[in-house]
Short mmCIF file of C-alpha atoms and ligand atoms in Angstrom, two decimals:
data_model
loop_
_atom_site.label_atom_id
_atom_site.label_comp_id
_atom_site.label_asym_id
_atom_site.label_seq_id
_atom_site.Cartn_x
_atom_site.Cartn_y
_atom_site.Cartn_z
CA MET A 1 137.31 220.64 184.71
CA PRO A 2 136.50 221.47 188.26
CA THR A 3 135.51 224.96 188.80
CA THR A 4 137.51 226.18 191.79
CA THR A 5 138.50 229.66 192.29
CA TRP A 6 142.36 229.87 192.78
CA ASN A 7 144.37 233.04 193.86
CA ARG A 8 147.66 232.06 193.56
CA HIS A 9 150.07 234.25 191.29
CA HIS A 10 153.34 232.30 191.87
CA ILE A 11 154.17 228.57 192.58
CA LEU A 12 157.25 229.09 194.92
CA SER A 13 156.37 226.85 198.09
CA LEU A 14 153.91 224.40 199.85
CA SER A 15 154.57 226.00 203.37
CA ASP A 16 150.95 228.63 202.81
CA PHE A 17 149.02 225.64 200.76
CA THR A 18 145.58 225.15 201.56
CA THR A 19 143.75 222.21 201.91
CA VAL A 20 141.38 223.31 199.28
CA GLU A 21 144.18 224.05 196.91
CA TYR A 22 145.48 220.44 197.10
CA ASP A 23 142.07 219.69 196.61
CA ALA A 24 142.18 221.65 193.66
CA VAL A 25 145.57 220.05 191.68
CA LEU A 26 144.35 216.76 192.91
CA GLN A 27 140.95 216.92 191.45
CA THR A 28 142.46 218.75 187.75
CA ALA A 29 145.58 216.75 188.02
CA ALA A 30 143.12 213.81 187.48
CA SER A 31 141.53 215.61 184.86
CA PHE A 32 144.05 216.10 182.92
CA GLN A 33 145.31 212.41 183.70
CA GLU A 34 142.22 211.41 181.64
CA VAL A 35 143.34 213.73 179.03
CA LEU A 36 146.45 212.19 178.81
CA SER A 37 144.46 208.26 178.65
CA ARG A 38 142.92 209.66 174.87
CA ARG A 39 144.07 209.26 171.62
CA THR A 40 144.14 212.79 170.99
CA LYS A 41 146.40 214.46 174.38
CA LYS A 42 146.02 218.16 173.94
CA VAL A 43 143.47 220.66 175.18
CA PRO A 44 143.59 224.19 173.59
CA THR A 45 143.63 225.42 177.76
CA LEU A 46 147.05 227.64 176.99
CA GLN A 47 146.98 228.40 173.57
CA GLY A 48 148.83 231.29 172.42
CA GLN A 49 151.09 231.45 175.77
CA VAL A 50 154.71 231.45 176.24
CA VAL A 51 155.97 228.82 178.99
CA ALA A 52 159.69 229.53 179.33
CA ASN A 53 161.59 226.85 180.94
CA LEU A 54 164.85 228.27 182.83
CA PHE A 55 166.97 225.66 184.71
CA PHE A 56 170.46 227.09 185.80
CA GLU A 57 170.88 223.47 187.05
CA PRO A 58 171.01 220.07 185.24
CA SER A 59 167.58 217.94 185.33
CA THR A 60 166.04 215.50 183.87
CA ARG A 61 162.29 214.67 184.66
CA THR A 62 161.18 217.96 186.08
CA ARG A 63 161.83 220.00 183.27
CA SER A 64 160.95 217.21 180.76
CA SER A 65 157.51 216.51 182.80
CA PHE A 66 157.64 220.68 181.90
CA GLU A 67 157.54 220.97 179.09
CA ILE A 68 154.90 217.97 177.91
CA ALA A 69 152.79 219.62 180.16
CA ALA A 70 153.08 222.97 178.95
CA LYS A 71 152.56 221.41 175.43
CA ARG A 72 149.73 219.45 176.38
CA LEU A 73 147.91 222.29 177.18
CA SER A 74 149.08 224.45 173.82
CA ALA A 75 151.52 226.51 175.29
CA ASP A 76 154.52 227.44 173.19
CA THR A 77 157.85 226.64 174.96
CA LEU A 78 160.89 228.44 175.69
CA ASN A 79 163.86 225.62 177.13
CA PHE A 80 166.88 227.66 178.59
CA ALA A 81 169.52 225.82 179.95
CA ALA A 82 172.62 227.79 181.46
CA ALA A 83 175.95 225.85 180.09
CA THR A 84 174.99 226.86 176.19
CA SER A 85 173.44 230.43 177.29
CA SER A 86 174.67 234.00 177.43
CA MET A 87 174.64 233.82 181.44
CA THR A 88 178.41 231.98 180.06
CA LYS A 89 178.99 235.66 179.06
CA GLY A 90 178.31 237.58 182.49
CA GLU A 91 174.85 238.10 182.37
CA THR A 92 172.81 238.03 185.37
CA ILE A 93 169.25 235.67 186.03
CA LEU A 94 167.49 238.86 186.63
CA ASP A 95 168.74 239.70 183.28
CA THR A 96 168.29 236.64 181.87
CA ALA A 97 164.49 236.70 182.74
CA LYS A 98 163.65 240.22 181.86
CA THR A 99 164.75 238.76 178.28
CA TYR A 100 162.45 236.22 178.51
CA LEU A 101 159.73 238.63 179.55
CA ALA A 102 160.56 240.94 176.48
CA MET A 103 160.15 238.12 174.05
CA GLY A 104 156.87 237.35 175.81
CA THR A 105 157.28 235.07 178.06
CA ASP A 106 153.66 234.10 180.35
CA ILE A 107 154.90 231.41 182.60
CA MET A 108 158.16 231.57 183.60
CA VAL A 109 159.41 227.65 185.52
CA ILE A 110 162.99 228.45 187.42
CA ARG A 111 164.69 225.19 188.85
CA HIS A 112 168.26 227.17 190.37
CA ARG A 113 170.97 225.66 193.03
CA GLU A 114 170.56 228.69 195.22
CA ALA A 115 166.95 228.28 197.45
CA GLY A 116 164.83 232.10 196.51
CA VAL A 117 166.07 233.11 193.21
CA PRO A 118 162.59 231.74 191.64
CA ASN A 119 160.92 233.89 194.75
CA ALA A 120 163.73 236.94 193.49
CA ILE A 121 162.57 236.50 189.97
CA ALA A 122 159.05 236.74 191.17
CA GLN A 123 159.31 239.87 193.30
CA GLU A 124 160.88 241.38 190.26
CA MET A 125 157.95 240.39 188.00
CA ASP A 126 155.80 242.15 190.39
CA ARG A 127 158.10 244.75 190.55
CA LEU A 128 157.94 245.48 187.17
CA GLY A 129 153.91 245.54 187.06
CA VAL A 130 154.00 242.40 184.30
CA LYS A 131 151.37 239.62 184.39
CA VAL A 132 154.27 237.40 184.39
CA SER A 133 153.87 234.21 186.69
CA VAL A 134 156.81 231.58 188.99
CA LEU A 135 156.63 228.26 189.27
CA ASN A 136 159.49 227.13 191.56
CA ALA A 137 160.56 224.09 189.85
CA GLY A 138 163.50 223.69 192.49
CA ASP A 139 165.72 225.99 194.33
CA GLY A 140 168.42 225.00 196.09
CA GLN A 141 167.52 222.89 199.79
CA HIS A 142 164.62 225.11 200.02
CA GLU A 143 161.17 224.18 198.67
CA HIS A 144 160.26 221.65 194.99
CA PRO A 145 156.17 222.15 195.48
CA SER A 146 155.77 220.34 192.10
CA GLN A 147 157.36 217.42 193.45
CA GLY A 148 156.14 217.53 196.65
CA LEU A 149 152.56 217.74 194.77
CA LEU A 150 152.88 215.39 192.15
CA ASP A 151 154.12 212.68 195.20
CA LEU A 152 150.55 213.15 196.94
CA PHE A 153 148.70 212.69 193.64
CA THR A 154 150.49 209.24 193.27
CA ILE A 155 149.73 208.34 196.26
CA CYS A 156 145.99 209.78 196.89
CA THR A 157 145.00 208.17 193.56
CA LEU A 158 146.65 204.98 194.50
CA LEU A 159 144.17 205.20 197.51
CA ASP A 160 141.14 206.53 195.17
CA PRO A 161 141.89 206.27 191.73
CA ALA A 162 138.23 208.14 191.26
CA ASN A 163 138.69 210.62 193.62
CA PRO A 164 141.78 211.99 195.08
CA ARG A 165 141.75 213.87 197.77
CA ILE A 166 143.83 215.54 200.16
CA GLU A 167 141.79 213.36 203.39
CA LEU A 168 142.85 210.16 202.05
CA LEU A 169 146.16 210.59 204.20
CA LYS A 170 144.85 211.20 207.47
CA GLY A 171 146.81 208.99 209.89
CA LYS A 172 148.42 207.15 206.92
CA LYS A 173 152.03 206.81 208.49
CA ILE A 174 154.77 207.65 206.02
CA ALA A 175 158.69 207.31 205.99
CA ILE A 176 160.88 209.78 204.51
CA VAL A 177 164.46 208.25 204.27
CA GLY A 178 167.68 209.43 203.29
CA ASP A 179 169.56 212.71 202.52
CA ILE A 180 166.98 215.27 204.70
CA LEU A 181 168.93 217.91 204.85
CA HIS A 182 170.26 218.59 201.77
CA SER A 183 166.48 217.53 200.14
CA ARG A 184 164.46 220.24 198.76
CA VAL A 185 161.95 217.60 197.83
CA ALA A 186 161.49 216.60 201.81
CA ARG A 187 160.59 219.87 202.62
CA SER A 188 158.00 219.89 200.11
CA ASN A 189 156.70 217.34 201.51
CA ILE A 190 156.69 217.70 205.02
CA TRP A 191 154.70 220.83 204.15
CA SER A 192 152.34 218.77 201.77
CA LEU A 193 152.17 215.31 204.06
CA THR A 194 151.91 216.63 207.15
CA ALA A 195 148.86 219.06 206.04
CA SER A 196 147.09 216.23 205.33
CA GLY A 197 147.17 215.05 208.50
CA ALA A 198 149.26 211.59 207.86
CA GLN A 199 151.95 211.03 210.07
CA VAL A 200 155.28 211.73 208.55
CA HIS A 201 158.60 210.13 210.23
CA LEU A 202 161.64 211.57 209.03
CA ALA A 203 165.20 208.95 209.30
CA ALA A 204 168.78 209.69 208.24
CA PRO A 205 172.20 210.22 210.18
CA PRO A 206 172.18 212.60 212.47
CA THR A 207 174.84 214.53 209.67
CA LEU A 208 171.74 213.93 207.75
CA LEU A 209 169.09 215.01 209.50
CA PRO A 210 170.29 217.72 212.25
CA LYS A 211 168.14 218.02 215.36
CA ILE A 212 166.96 222.07 214.76
CA PHE A 213 165.63 220.72 211.54
CA ALA A 214 162.38 220.22 213.03
CA GLU A 215 162.25 223.72 214.12
CA TYR A 216 161.49 224.99 210.49
CA PHE A 217 158.37 223.36 210.36
CA SER A 218 156.70 223.96 214.13
CA GLU A 219 155.83 227.73 212.72
CA ASP A 220 152.22 226.02 211.26
CA ALA A 221 151.10 228.65 209.57
CA THR A 222 147.61 227.36 208.59
CA SER A 223 147.35 226.11 212.84
CA LEU A 224 147.32 222.46 211.63
CA ASN A 225 148.61 220.00 213.90
CA ARG A 226 151.16 219.05 212.75
CA GLN A 227 152.52 215.22 212.92
CA LEU A 228 156.16 215.10 212.17
CA PHE A 229 159.11 212.71 214.27
CA LEU A 230 162.82 212.17 213.50
CA HIS A 231 164.53 209.40 213.79
CA TRP A 232 168.39 208.36 213.13
CA GLU A 233 168.09 204.98 212.82
CA VAL A 234 166.09 203.34 210.17
CA GLU A 235 163.78 200.96 211.60
CA PRO A 236 161.16 203.55 214.45
CA ALA A 237 160.35 205.01 210.39
CA LEU A 238 159.41 202.38 208.56
CA ARG A 239 157.65 200.38 211.70
CA ASP A 240 154.04 199.75 210.12
CA ALA A 241 154.45 202.28 207.81
CA ASP A 242 152.07 202.34 205.11
CA PHE A 243 154.77 204.28 202.36
CA VAL A 244 158.24 204.64 201.93
CA MET A 245 159.89 207.54 200.21
CA THR A 246 163.71 207.33 199.77
CA LEU A 247 166.11 210.10 198.68
CA ARG A 248 169.45 210.68 197.07
CA LEU A 249 172.34 211.92 198.66
CA GLN A 250 173.24 214.64 197.21
CA LYS A 251 176.44 214.73 197.35
CA GLU A 252 176.44 218.19 195.04
CA ARG A 253 175.40 219.62 198.14
CA MET A 254 177.49 217.98 200.54
CA THR A 255 180.25 220.93 201.62
CA ALA A 256 182.00 218.12 204.41
CA HIS A 257 182.33 214.35 204.12
CA LEU A 258 179.13 213.67 205.91
CA LEU A 259 179.14 209.23 205.40
CA PRO A 260 181.99 206.69 206.73
CA SER A 261 181.19 205.09 203.30
CA LEU A 262 178.36 204.11 201.05
CA ARG A 263 178.41 200.66 201.53
CA GLU A 264 177.80 201.38 205.34
CA TYR A 265 174.89 204.09 204.42
CA HIS A 266 173.22 201.22 202.20
CA GLN A 267 173.35 198.62 205.38
CA LEU A 268 171.78 201.20 207.75
CA PHE A 269 169.71 203.34 205.49
CA GLY A 270 168.88 201.85 202.07
CA ILE A 271 165.59 200.92 201.73
CA THR A 272 165.69 196.76 200.81
CA ARG A 273 163.06 194.12 201.12
CA ASN A 274 163.99 192.94 203.68
CA LYS A 275 163.54 196.39 205.63
CA LEU A 276 160.59 196.87 204.26
CA ARG A 277 159.48 193.76 205.96
CA LEU A 278 158.96 195.63 209.03
CA CYS A 279 156.52 198.02 207.37
CA LYS A 280 153.24 197.30 206.06
CA PRO A 281 152.61 194.30 203.99
CA ASN A 282 150.72 196.54 201.27
CA VAL A 283 153.80 199.13 202.26
CA LYS A 284 154.14 200.80 198.24
CA VAL A 285 157.68 202.97 197.93
CA LEU A 286 158.22 206.35 196.06
CA HIS A 287 161.67 207.96 194.75
CA PRO A 288 161.54 211.34 193.16
CA GLY A 289 164.75 210.37 190.92
CA PRO A 290 166.67 210.34 190.18
CA VAL A 291 168.32 207.11 191.71
CA ASN A 292 171.57 206.21 192.83
CA ARG A 293 171.08 202.09 192.44
CA GLY A 294 171.96 200.18 195.57
CA VAL A 295 172.79 203.20 197.87
CA GLU A 296 169.53 204.39 198.92
CA ILE A 297 167.28 201.86 197.56
CA SER A 298 168.21 198.65 195.84
CA SER A 299 168.20 198.34 192.91
CA ASP A 300 165.85 195.08 193.05
CA LEU A 301 163.52 196.83 194.81
CA MET A 302 163.67 199.32 192.44
CA ASP A 303 162.08 197.98 189.83
CA ASP A 304 159.30 195.78 191.70
CA PRO A 305 156.09 196.75 190.37
CA GLU A 306 154.88 195.19 193.57
CA PHE A 307 156.74 198.15 195.80
CA SER A 308 157.59 200.62 193.53
CA LEU A 309 155.71 204.33 192.54
CA ILE A 310 159.03 205.06 190.85
CA GLN A 311 157.45 205.13 187.06
CA ALA A 312 154.10 206.14 188.41
CA GLN A 313 155.70 209.51 190.32
CA VAL A 314 157.17 210.33 186.37
CA THR A 315 153.55 210.22 184.94
CA SER A 316 152.42 211.64 187.17
CA GLY A 317 153.97 214.56 187.40
CA VAL A 318 153.13 215.29 183.90
CA ALA A 319 149.34 215.51 184.28
CA VAL A 320 149.99 217.37 187.96
CA ARG A 321 151.76 220.57 185.80
CA MET A 322 149.54 220.44 183.82
CA ALA A 323 147.20 221.58 186.57
CA LEU A 324 149.51 223.76 188.11
CA LEU A 325 150.38 225.51 184.60
CA TYR A 326 146.16 225.61 184.00
CA PHE A 327 145.41 227.77 187.63
CA ILE A 328 148.49 230.15 186.89
CA GLY A 329 147.62 230.24 183.11
CA SER A 330 144.05 230.80 183.16
CA GLY A 331 144.21 233.47 185.17
CA LYS A 332 145.79 235.28 182.13
CA LEU A 333 143.47 235.19 179.54
C1 NCD B 401 164.95 216.50 193.07
C2 NCD B 401 165.52 217.58 192.67
O1 NCD B 401 166.66 218.19 191.87
O2 NCD B 401 165.55 218.20 193.90
N1 NCD B 401 165.05 215.78 191.63
C3 NCD B 401 163.81 215.75 191.08
O3 NCD B 401 163.12 216.96 190.66
N2 NCD B 401 163.21 214.83 190.88
C4 NCD B 401 165.68 215.01 193.57
C5 NCD B 401 167.44 215.02 193.61
O4 NCD B 401 168.22 215.54 193.40
O5 NCD B 401 167.65 213.78 194.49
#
């Protein structure tokens, strides 16, 4: 494992991630990817530690990916699902977290439909003076740092499988297309991709990409020269793009009727082979999943290994989450 000093106790956002931290995650994830290709895919790194997956919102890949990542590191895992928990009897989120703390949990992986819940639990753990780390697995429309990092890893390993590093993205054009307004994945990716020196082009109908959106990112914590562009048509974002990231229409987070019809949306913003002709010839397409086939991406394109990195993203997710658990978990040994 590369020797890196890791000072971050909780992983809640990518807004203040440094280049050193990004590279540490990429290199460590690459080492774990190698472990995962062996016959014995397990390492004893987190033996004796307890990782609790506290998912207050539905999830398929993120929850399973954190679970298998923790197991590959030999941690003991606890899985919580709100619908079958004491929350149905009125228990608060903080009391649920404290219950898991009392059982000896070392790392809490938290997903919640409200922005800020993982931060609030992290603050409470710090206030109590316990060594528990919190990892944000997606909070409302705020952030999804592990998804941003696995997307980064997927792209960087494609560019240099032997040595994925953030500088590989310098000058690359990356289009993010779809329901950006409601997307925590987009927000985390904007932090990481602009930090890498890539040009990030957002494209969506105005109802899903308000003008003021860019202001959120203009407060530049790390004084990097971030390159972020907004478009209300898809063509300028796709022109000469190296990578295209499509996003699901997150209807569960929409409070108003924001689109005339799904058919029209697909026609204008759905990613198809035809639209990809505008991009660089070897363009690749990403999607965090779950996918609504035929809406944000055409079904045939999603399954086409020449263009689609969607399965690679899921595979990368395990190695990247192993790296994150390793960094925050090994501080406790
Ligand atoms: C995303 C999420 O939940 O934020 N999915 C994921 O974690 N892979 C995106 C989405 O729900 O569309």
